[in-house]
Amino acid sequence: MKYKVGDKVRVKKILTDGTYYGMDTANEEMCELAGEIVTISRVREESYDIAEDDELYVWTDEMFQTSPKGLIEPGSIVECRSGNKFIYINGLFMHSDGWMFLGNRGLKDFSDNLIFLNGDKDFDIMRILESKARTLSGVFEPIYLTSIWERREPREMTLEEVEKELGYPVKIVKGE
């Protein structure tokens, strides 16, 4: 299974009533969520439940967009590796001060996994956030921001650090 409980995913916009997706067909209620960001609430052996339909319907990997790039929509806030936050408006990333991100560049300058294509790692997108602010001045305020997606990168650790984190000794064995 691609997703875990708590993951935010976008329901594919091409979801249409009666279309077969793996183990289930999409019904009218499921189609109403097409294009929406939903939350995985339960992972089953070959399917998912989502919070937005009260775990009523069967959802499969094929029903969701697989790339984090697909989660960015107008009004999304992104946080770069550098820590700077930008809002996605009119196809561009704009800083809270009003200047354009990377000189008028937009999503086309990022891979599906939101890595900045010119190689400057400071501009890799690390988080996608949603703002619930009711005023323009509050859009970037942490109190109004909710994380939609966050990059999970491997963490380098020594054996001692792993043992300290786990709280017990670890023996490394060779895998297959």
mmCIF file with all atom_site columns, C-alpha atoms in Angstrom:
data_model
loop_
_atom_site.group_PDB
_atom_site.id
_atom_site.type_symbol
_atom_site.label_atom_id
_atom_site.label_alt_id
_atom_site.label_comp_id
_atom_site.label_asym_id
_atom_site.label_entity_id
_atom_site.label_seq_id
_atom_site.pdbx_PDB_ins_code
_atom_site.Cartn_x
_atom_site.Cartn_y
_atom_site.Cartn_z
_atom_site.occupancy
_atom_site.B_iso_or_equiv
_atom_site.pdbx_formal_charge
_atom_site.auth_seq_id
_atom_site.auth_comp_id
_atom_site.auth_asym_id
_atom_site.auth_atom_id
_atom_site.pdbx_PDB_model_num
ATOM 1   C CA . MET A 1 1   ? 0.000   0.000   0.000   1.00 0.00 ? 1   MET A CA 1
ATOM 2   C CA . LYS A 1 2   ? 1.322   3.451   -0.947  1.00 0.00 ? 2   LYS A CA 1
ATOM 3   C CA . TYR A 1 3   ? -0.222  5.498   1.865   1.00 0.00 ? 3   TYR A CA 1
ATOM 4   C CA . LYS A 1 4   ? -0.447  5.371   5.643   1.00 0.00 ? 4   LYS A CA 1
ATOM 5   C CA . VAL A 1 5   ? -3.017  6.623   8.147   1.00 0.00 ? 5   VAL A CA 1
ATOM 6   C CA . GLY A 1 6   ? -2.983  10.423  8.273   1.00 0.00 ? 6   GLY A CA 1
ATOM 7   C CA . ASP A 1 7   ? -1.650  10.928  4.734   1.00 0.00 ? 7   ASP A CA 1
ATOM 8   C CA . LYS A 1 8   ? -3.376  13.614  2.675   1.00 0.00 ? 8   LYS A CA 1
ATOM 9   C CA . VAL A 1 9   ? -4.129  12.608  -0.910  1.00 0.00 ? 9   VAL A CA 1
ATOM 10  C CA . ARG A 1 10  ? -6.085  14.140  -3.772  1.00 0.00 ? 10  ARG A CA 1
ATOM 11  C CA . VAL A 1 11  ? -8.915  12.149  -5.325  1.00 0.00 ? 11  VAL A CA 1
ATOM 12  C CA . LYS A 1 12  ? -8.340  11.958  -9.078  1.00 0.00 ? 12  LYS A CA 1
ATOM 13  C CA . LYS A 1 13  ? -10.432 14.403  -11.071 1.00 0.00 ? 13  LYS A CA 1
ATOM 14  C CA . ILE A 1 14  ? -11.079 11.748  -13.720 1.00 0.00 ? 14  ILE A CA 1
ATOM 15  C CA . LEU A 1 15  ? -13.027 9.684   -11.208 1.00 0.00 ? 15  LEU A CA 1
ATOM 16  C CA . THR A 1 16  ? -16.376 9.045   -12.860 1.00 0.00 ? 16  THR A CA 1
ATOM 17  C CA . ASP A 1 17  ? -19.477 7.201   -11.742 1.00 0.00 ? 17  ASP A CA 1
ATOM 18  C CA . GLY A 1 18  ? -19.289 3.504   -12.574 1.00 0.00 ? 18  GLY A CA 1
ATOM 19  C CA . THR A 1 19  ? -15.608 3.507   -13.567 1.00 0.00 ? 19  THR A CA 1
ATOM 20  C CA . TYR A 1 20  ? -13.803 0.420   -12.328 1.00 0.00 ? 20  TYR A CA 1
ATOM 21  C CA . TYR A 1 21  ? -10.714 1.028   -10.148 1.00 0.00 ? 21  TYR A CA 1
ATOM 22  C CA . GLY A 1 22  ? -9.029  -2.158  -8.971  1.00 0.00 ? 22  GLY A CA 1
ATOM 23  C CA . MET A 1 23  ? -11.481 -3.703  -6.515  1.00 0.00 ? 23  MET A CA 1
ATOM 24  C CA . ASP A 1 24  ? -14.362 -1.264  -6.563  1.00 0.00 ? 24  ASP A CA 1
ATOM 25  C CA . THR A 1 25  ? -16.344 1.045   -8.757  1.00 0.00 ? 25  THR A CA 1
ATOM 26  C CA . ALA A 1 26  ? -16.758 4.726   -8.026  1.00 0.00 ? 26  ALA A CA 1
ATOM 27  C CA . ASN A 1 27  ? -20.307 5.682   -7.061  1.00 0.00 ? 27  ASN A CA 1
ATOM 28  C CA . GLU A 1 28  ? -21.956 9.100   -7.184  1.00 0.00 ? 28  GLU A CA 1
ATOM 29  C CA . GLU A 1 29  ? -20.946 10.033  -3.617  1.00 0.00 ? 29  GLU A CA 1
ATOM 30  C CA . MET A 1 30  ? -17.314 9.129   -4.284  1.00 0.00 ? 30  MET A CA 1
ATOM 31  C CA . CYS A 1 31  ? -17.314 11.145  -7.519  1.00 0.00 ? 31  CYS A CA 1
ATOM 32  C CA . GLU A 1 32  ? -18.382 14.232  -5.548  1.00 0.00 ? 32  GLU A CA 1
ATOM 33  C CA . LEU A 1 33  ? -14.940 14.124  -3.892  1.00 0.00 ? 33  LEU A CA 1
ATOM 34  C CA . ALA A 1 34  ? -13.095 14.200  -7.242  1.00 0.00 ? 34  ALA A CA 1
ATOM 35  C CA . GLY A 1 35  ? -10.336 16.819  -7.072  1.00 0.00 ? 35  GLY A CA 1
ATOM 36  C CA . GLU A 1 36  ? -10.593 17.159  -3.277  1.00 0.00 ? 36  GLU A CA 1
ATOM 37  C CA . ILE A 1 37  ? -7.815  16.525  -0.760  1.00 0.00 ? 37  ILE A CA 1
ATOM 38  C CA . VAL A 1 38  ? -8.841  13.758  1.651   1.00 0.00 ? 38  VAL A CA 1
ATOM 39  C CA . THR A 1 39  ? -7.269  12.060  4.672   1.00 0.00 ? 39  THR A CA 1
ATOM 40  C CA . ILE A 1 40  ? -6.446  8.347   4.841   1.00 0.00 ? 40  ILE A CA 1
ATOM 41  C CA . SER A 1 41  ? -8.104  7.116   8.054   1.00 0.00 ? 41  SER A CA 1
ATOM 42  C CA . ARG A 1 42  ? -7.570  3.357   7.733   1.00 0.00 ? 42  ARG A CA 1
ATOM 43  C CA . VAL A 1 43  ? -5.316  1.107   5.651   1.00 0.00 ? 43  VAL A CA 1
ATOM 44  C CA . ARG A 1 44  ? -6.746  -2.291  4.766   1.00 0.00 ? 44  ARG A CA 1
ATOM 45  C CA . GLU A 1 45  ? -5.049  -5.186  2.991   1.00 0.00 ? 45  GLU A CA 1
ATOM 46  C CA . GLU A 1 46  ? -5.835  -3.870  -0.527  1.00 0.00 ? 46  GLU A CA 1
ATOM 47  C CA . SER A 1 47  ? -7.777  -0.654  0.052   1.00 0.00 ? 47  SER A CA 1
ATOM 48  C CA . TYR A 1 48  ? -8.208  2.469   2.168   1.00 0.00 ? 48  TYR A CA 1
ATOM 49  C CA . ASP A 1 49  ? -10.879 4.251   4.160   1.00 0.00 ? 49  ASP A CA 1
ATOM 50  C CA . ILE A 1 50  ? -10.989 8.045   4.232   1.00 0.00 ? 50  ILE A CA 1
ATOM 51  C CA . ALA A 1 51  ? -12.261 10.365  6.940   1.00 0.00 ? 51  ALA A CA 1
ATOM 52  C CA . GLU A 1 52  ? -14.271 12.563  4.587   1.00 0.00 ? 52  GLU A CA 1
ATOM 53  C CA . ASP A 1 53  ? -16.817 9.832   3.772   1.00 0.00 ? 53  ASP A CA 1
ATOM 54  C CA . ASP A 1 54  ? -16.885 8.446   7.342   1.00 0.00 ? 54  ASP A CA 1
ATOM 55  C CA . GLU A 1 55  ? -15.080 5.316   6.110   1.00 0.00 ? 55  GLU A CA 1
ATOM 56  C CA . LEU A 1 56  ? -18.133 4.299   4.104   1.00 0.00 ? 56  LEU A CA 1
ATOM 57  C CA . TYR A 1 57  ? -16.579 3.453   0.719   1.00 0.00 ? 57  TYR A CA 1
ATOM 58  C CA . VAL A 1 58  ? -13.661 1.373   -0.541  1.00 0.00 ? 58  VAL A CA 1
ATOM 59  C CA . TRP A 1 59  ? -10.819 3.444   -2.021  1.00 0.00 ? 59  TRP A CA 1
ATOM 60  C CA . THR A 1 60  ? -7.804  2.083   -3.924  1.00 0.00 ? 60  THR A CA 1
ATOM 61  C CA . ASP A 1 61  ? -4.390  3.466   -4.928  1.00 0.00 ? 61  ASP A CA 1
ATOM 62  C CA . GLU A 1 62  ? -5.659  4.066   -8.472  1.00 0.00 ? 62  GLU A CA 1
ATOM 63  C CA . MET A 1 63  ? -8.270  6.533   -7.204  1.00 0.00 ? 63  MET A CA 1
ATOM 64  C CA . PHE A 1 64  ? -5.677  8.934   -5.792  1.00 0.00 ? 64  PHE A CA 1
ATOM 65  C CA . GLN A 1 65  ? -3.048  11.140  -7.384  1.00 0.00 ? 65  GLN A CA 1
ATOM 66  C CA . THR A 1 66  ? 0.328   9.754   -6.504  1.00 0.00 ? 66  THR A CA 1
ATOM 67  C CA . SER A 1 67  ? 2.584   12.799  -6.676  1.00 0.00 ? 67  SER A CA 1
ATOM 68  C CA . PRO A 1 68  ? 2.826   15.513  -4.010  1.00 0.00 ? 68  PRO A CA 1
ATOM 69  C CA . LYS A 1 69  ? 2.945   18.039  -6.864  1.00 0.00 ? 69  LYS A CA 1
ATOM 70  C CA . GLY A 1 70  ? -0.743  17.267  -7.438  1.00 0.00 ? 70  GLY A CA 1
ATOM 71  C CA . LEU A 1 71  ? -1.579  18.524  -3.934  1.00 0.00 ? 71  LEU A CA 1
ATOM 72  C CA . ILE A 1 72  ? -0.562  22.107  -4.749  1.00 0.00 ? 72  ILE A CA 1
ATOM 73  C CA . GLU A 1 73  ? -3.493  24.279  -5.755  1.00 0.00 ? 73  GLU A CA 1
ATOM 74  C CA . PRO A 1 74  ? -4.128  28.035  -5.809  1.00 0.00 ? 74  PRO A CA 1
ATOM 75  C CA . GLY A 1 75  ? -3.793  29.318  -2.259  1.00 0.00 ? 75  GLY A CA 1
ATOM 76  C CA . SER A 1 76  ? -1.482  26.511  -1.116  1.00 0.00 ? 76  SER A CA 1
ATOM 77  C CA . ILE A 1 77  ? 1.411   27.585  1.075   1.00 0.00 ? 77  ILE A CA 1
ATOM 78  C CA . VAL A 1 78  ? 4.755   25.843  0.493   1.00 0.00 ? 78  VAL A CA 1
ATOM 79  C CA . GLU A 1 79  ? 7.825   25.840  2.698   1.00 0.00 ? 79  GLU A CA 1
ATOM 80  C CA . CYS A 1 80  ? 11.223  25.415  1.047   1.00 0.00 ? 80  CYS A CA 1
ATOM 81  C CA . ARG A 1 81  ? 14.312  23.735  2.463   1.00 0.00 ? 81  ARG A CA 1
ATOM 82  C CA . SER A 1 82  ? 15.611  27.258  3.208   1.00 0.00 ? 82  SER A CA 1
ATOM 83  C CA . GLY A 1 83  ? 12.627  27.789  5.549   1.00 0.00 ? 83  GLY A CA 1
ATOM 84  C CA . ASN A 1 84  ? 11.023  30.477  3.356   1.00 0.00 ? 84  ASN A CA 1
ATOM 85  C CA . LYS A 1 85  ? 7.279   30.185  2.792   1.00 0.00 ? 85  LYS A CA 1
ATOM 86  C CA . PHE A 1 86  ? 5.455   31.090  -0.423  1.00 0.00 ? 86  PHE A CA 1
ATOM 87  C CA . ILE A 1 87  ? 1.839   31.118  -1.563  1.00 0.00 ? 87  ILE A CA 1
ATOM 88  C CA . TYR A 1 88  ? 0.861   29.651  -4.926  1.00 0.00 ? 88  TYR A CA 1
ATOM 89  C CA . ILE A 1 89  ? -1.213  32.252  -6.820  1.00 0.00 ? 89  ILE A CA 1
ATOM 90  C CA . ASN A 1 90  ? -1.875  32.619  -10.563 1.00 0.00 ? 90  ASN A CA 1
ATOM 91  C CA . GLY A 1 91  ? 0.577   29.843  -11.391 1.00 0.00 ? 91  GLY A CA 1
ATOM 92  C CA . LEU A 1 92  ? 3.432   31.498  -9.457  1.00 0.00 ? 92  LEU A CA 1
ATOM 93  C CA . PHE A 1 93  ? 4.956   31.223  -6.008  1.00 0.00 ? 93  PHE A CA 1
ATOM 94  C CA . MET A 1 94  ? 4.822   34.545  -4.191  1.00 0.00 ? 94  MET A CA 1
ATOM 95  C CA . HIS A 1 95  ? 6.646   35.411  -0.988  1.00 0.00 ? 95  HIS A CA 1
ATOM 96  C CA . SER A 1 96  ? 4.774   37.144  1.842   1.00 0.00 ? 96  SER A CA 1
ATOM 97  C CA . ASP A 1 97  ? 6.593   40.356  0.852   1.00 0.00 ? 97  ASP A CA 1
ATOM 98  C CA . GLY A 1 98  ? 5.033   40.149  -2.617  1.00 0.00 ? 98  GLY A CA 1
ATOM 99  C CA . TRP A 1 99  ? 8.055   39.213  -4.723  1.00 0.00 ? 99  TRP A CA 1
ATOM 100 C CA . MET A 1 100 ? 7.937   36.294  -7.084  1.00 0.00 ? 100 MET A CA 1
ATOM 101 C CA . PHE A 1 101 ? 9.609   32.999  -6.298  1.00 0.00 ? 101 PHE A CA 1
ATOM 102 C CA . LEU A 1 102 ? 12.584  32.392  -8.575  1.00 0.00 ? 102 LEU A CA 1
ATOM 103 C CA . GLY A 1 103 ? 11.702  35.123  -11.070 1.00 0.00 ? 103 GLY A CA 1
ATOM 104 C CA . ASN A 1 104 ? 8.224   34.141  -12.261 1.00 0.00 ? 104 ASN A CA 1
ATOM 105 C CA . ARG A 1 105 ? 8.657   30.370  -12.210 1.00 0.00 ? 105 ARG A CA 1
ATOM 106 C CA . GLY A 1 106 ? 5.918   27.999  -11.144 1.00 0.00 ? 106 GLY A CA 1
ATOM 107 C CA . LEU A 1 107 ? 5.226   24.293  -10.748 1.00 0.00 ? 107 LEU A CA 1
ATOM 108 C CA . LYS A 1 108 ? 6.863   23.418  -14.072 1.00 0.00 ? 108 LYS A CA 1
ATOM 109 C CA . ASP A 1 109 ? 10.231  24.046  -12.425 1.00 0.00 ? 109 ASP A CA 1
ATOM 110 C CA . PHE A 1 110 ? 9.697   21.198  -9.929  1.00 0.00 ? 110 PHE A CA 1
ATOM 111 C CA . SER A 1 111 ? 9.781   17.422  -10.257 1.00 0.00 ? 111 SER A CA 1
ATOM 112 C CA . ASP A 1 112 ? 6.714   15.394  -9.267  1.00 0.00 ? 112 ASP A CA 1
ATOM 113 C CA . ASN A 1 113 ? 8.382   15.000  -5.869  1.00 0.00 ? 113 ASN A CA 1
ATOM 114 C CA . LEU A 1 114 ? 8.809   18.806  -5.569  1.00 0.00 ? 114 LEU A CA 1
ATOM 115 C CA . ILE A 1 115 ? 12.570  18.899  -6.083  1.00 0.00 ? 115 ILE A CA 1
ATOM 116 C CA . PHE A 1 116 ? 13.646  22.179  -7.705  1.00 0.00 ? 116 PHE A CA 1
ATOM 117 C CA . LEU A 1 117 ? 14.910  21.246  -11.170 1.00 0.00 ? 117 LEU A CA 1
ATOM 118 C CA . ASN A 1 118 ? 17.803  23.723  -11.412 1.00 0.00 ? 118 ASN A CA 1
ATOM 119 C CA . GLY A 1 119 ? 19.608  21.848  -8.625  1.00 0.00 ? 119 GLY A CA 1
ATOM 120 C CA . ASP A 1 120 ? 19.471  24.557  -5.922  1.00 0.00 ? 120 ASP A CA 1
ATOM 121 C CA . LYS A 1 121 ? 18.384  22.416  -2.957  1.00 0.00 ? 121 LYS A CA 1
ATOM 122 C CA . ASP A 1 122 ? 17.385  25.511  -0.922  1.00 0.00 ? 122 ASP A CA 1
ATOM 123 C CA . PHE A 1 123 ? 14.288  25.762  -3.139  1.00 0.00 ? 123 PHE A CA 1
ATOM 124 C CA . ASP A 1 124 ? 13.165  22.127  -2.820  1.00 0.00 ? 124 ASP A CA 1
ATOM 125 C CA . ILE A 1 125 ? 9.652   22.142  -1.356  1.00 0.00 ? 125 ILE A CA 1
ATOM 126 C CA . MET A 1 126 ? 9.685   20.437  2.032   1.00 0.00 ? 126 MET A CA 1
ATOM 127 C CA . ARG A 1 127 ? 6.070   20.997  3.128   1.00 0.00 ? 127 ARG A CA 1
ATOM 128 C CA . ILE A 1 128 ? 2.717   21.899  1.620   1.00 0.00 ? 128 ILE A CA 1
ATOM 129 C CA . LEU A 1 129 ? 0.499   23.791  4.029   1.00 0.00 ? 129 LEU A CA 1
ATOM 130 C CA . GLU A 1 130 ? -3.083  24.987  4.083   1.00 0.00 ? 130 GLU A CA 1
ATOM 131 C CA . SER A 1 131 ? -3.897  28.328  5.681   1.00 0.00 ? 131 SER A CA 1
ATOM 132 C CA . LYS A 1 132 ? -7.167  28.867  7.567   1.00 0.00 ? 132 LYS A CA 1
ATOM 133 C CA . ALA A 1 133 ? -6.461  32.590  8.059   1.00 0.00 ? 133 ALA A CA 1
ATOM 134 C CA . ARG A 1 134 ? -9.405  34.948  7.625   1.00 0.00 ? 134 ARG A CA 1
ATOM 135 C CA . THR A 1 135 ? -7.229  37.931  6.785   1.00 0.00 ? 135 THR A CA 1
ATOM 136 C CA . LEU A 1 136 ? -4.511  38.345  4.186   1.00 0.00 ? 136 LEU A CA 1
ATOM 137 C CA . SER A 1 137 ? -2.037  39.452  6.851   1.00 0.00 ? 137 SER A CA 1
ATOM 138 C CA . GLY A 1 138 ? -2.514  36.136  8.673   1.00 0.00 ? 138 GLY A CA 1
ATOM 139 C CA . VAL A 1 139 ? -1.990  33.768  5.728   1.00 0.00 ? 139 VAL A CA 1
ATOM 140 C CA . PHE A 1 140 ? 1.587   32.866  6.733   1.00 0.00 ? 140 PHE A CA 1
ATOM 141 C CA . GLU A 1 141 ? 1.025   32.896  10.512  1.00 0.00 ? 141 GLU A CA 1
ATOM 142 C CA . PRO A 1 142 ? 1.914   29.477  12.021  1.00 0.00 ? 142 PRO A CA 1
ATOM 143 C CA . ILE A 1 143 ? -1.256  29.399  14.122  1.00 0.00 ? 143 ILE A CA 1
ATOM 144 C CA . TYR A 1 144 ? -3.375  29.216  10.922  1.00 0.00 ? 144 TYR A CA 1
ATOM 145 C CA . LEU A 1 145 ? -1.233  26.690  9.029   1.00 0.00 ? 145 LEU A CA 1
ATOM 146 C CA . THR A 1 146 ? -1.961  22.958  8.746   1.00 0.00 ? 146 THR A CA 1
ATOM 147 C CA . SER A 1 147 ? 0.436   20.538  7.074   1.00 0.00 ? 147 SER A CA 1
ATOM 148 C CA . ILE A 1 148 ? -0.956  18.703  4.020   1.00 0.00 ? 148 ILE A CA 1
ATOM 149 C CA . TRP A 1 149 ? 2.289   16.978  2.960   1.00 0.00 ? 149 TRP A CA 1
ATOM 150 C CA . GLU A 1 150 ? 5.816   16.803  4.330   1.00 0.00 ? 150 GLU A CA 1
ATOM 151 C CA . ARG A 1 151 ? 8.969   15.435  2.721   1.00 0.00 ? 151 ARG A CA 1
ATOM 152 C CA . ARG A 1 152 ? 10.310  12.393  4.551   1.00 0.00 ? 152 ARG A CA 1
ATOM 153 C CA . GLU A 1 153 ? 14.045  12.205  4.093   1.00 0.00 ? 153 GLU A CA 1
ATOM 154 C CA . PRO A 1 154 ? 16.358  9.535   5.454   1.00 0.00 ? 154 PRO A CA 1
ATOM 155 C CA . ARG A 1 155 ? 18.052  10.541  8.673   1.00 0.00 ? 155 ARG A CA 1
ATOM 156 C CA . GLU A 1 156 ? 21.710  9.664   9.113   1.00 0.00 ? 156 GLU A CA 1
ATOM 157 C CA . MET A 1 157 ? 22.349  8.079   12.500  1.00 0.00 ? 157 MET A CA 1
ATOM 158 C CA . THR A 1 158 ? 25.145  6.160   14.194  1.00 0.00 ? 158 THR A CA 1
ATOM 159 C CA . LEU A 1 159 ? 24.400  2.785   15.766  1.00 0.00 ? 159 LEU A CA 1
ATOM 160 C CA . GLU A 1 160 ? 24.619  4.457   19.179  1.00 0.00 ? 160 GLU A CA 1
ATOM 161 C CA . GLU A 1 161 ? 22.036  7.067   18.159  1.00 0.00 ? 161 GLU A CA 1
ATOM 162 C CA . VAL A 1 162 ? 19.676  4.355   16.883  1.00 0.00 ? 162 VAL A CA 1
ATOM 163 C CA . GLU A 1 163 ? 20.005  2.447   20.157  1.00 0.00 ? 163 GLU A CA 1
ATOM 164 C CA . LYS A 1 164 ? 19.373  5.618   22.164  1.00 0.00 ? 164 LYS A CA 1
ATOM 165 C CA . GLU A 1 165 ? 16.301  6.443   20.038  1.00 0.00 ? 165 GLU A CA 1
ATOM 166 C CA . LEU A 1 166 ? 14.875  2.924   20.385  1.00 0.00 ? 166 LEU A CA 1
ATOM 167 C CA . GLY A 1 167 ? 15.827  2.564   24.040  1.00 0.00 ? 167 GLY A CA 1
ATOM 168 C CA . TYR A 1 168 ? 17.497  -0.821  23.643  1.00 0.00 ? 168 TYR A CA 1
ATOM 169 C CA . PRO A 1 169 ? 20.609  -2.381  22.012  1.00 0.00 ? 169 PRO A CA 1
ATOM 170 C CA . VAL A 1 170 ? 20.520  -3.216  18.306  1.00 0.00 ? 170 VAL A CA 1
ATOM 171 C CA . LYS A 1 171 ? 22.465  -5.902  16.413  1.00 0.00 ? 171 LYS A CA 1
ATOM 172 C CA . ILE A 1 172 ? 22.970  -5.182  12.707  1.00 0.00 ? 172 ILE A CA 1
ATOM 173 C CA . VAL A 1 173 ? 22.625  -8.247  10.478  1.00 0.00 ? 173 VAL A CA 1
ATOM 174 C CA . LYS A 1 174 ? 23.202  -8.589  6.769   1.00 0.00 ? 174 LYS A CA 1
ATOM 175 C CA . GLY A 1 175 ? 19.967  -8.587  4.708   1.00 0.00 ? 175 GLY A CA 1
ATOM 176 C CA . GLU A 1 176 ? 19.169  -10.801 1.754   1.00 0.00 ? 176 GLU A CA 1
#
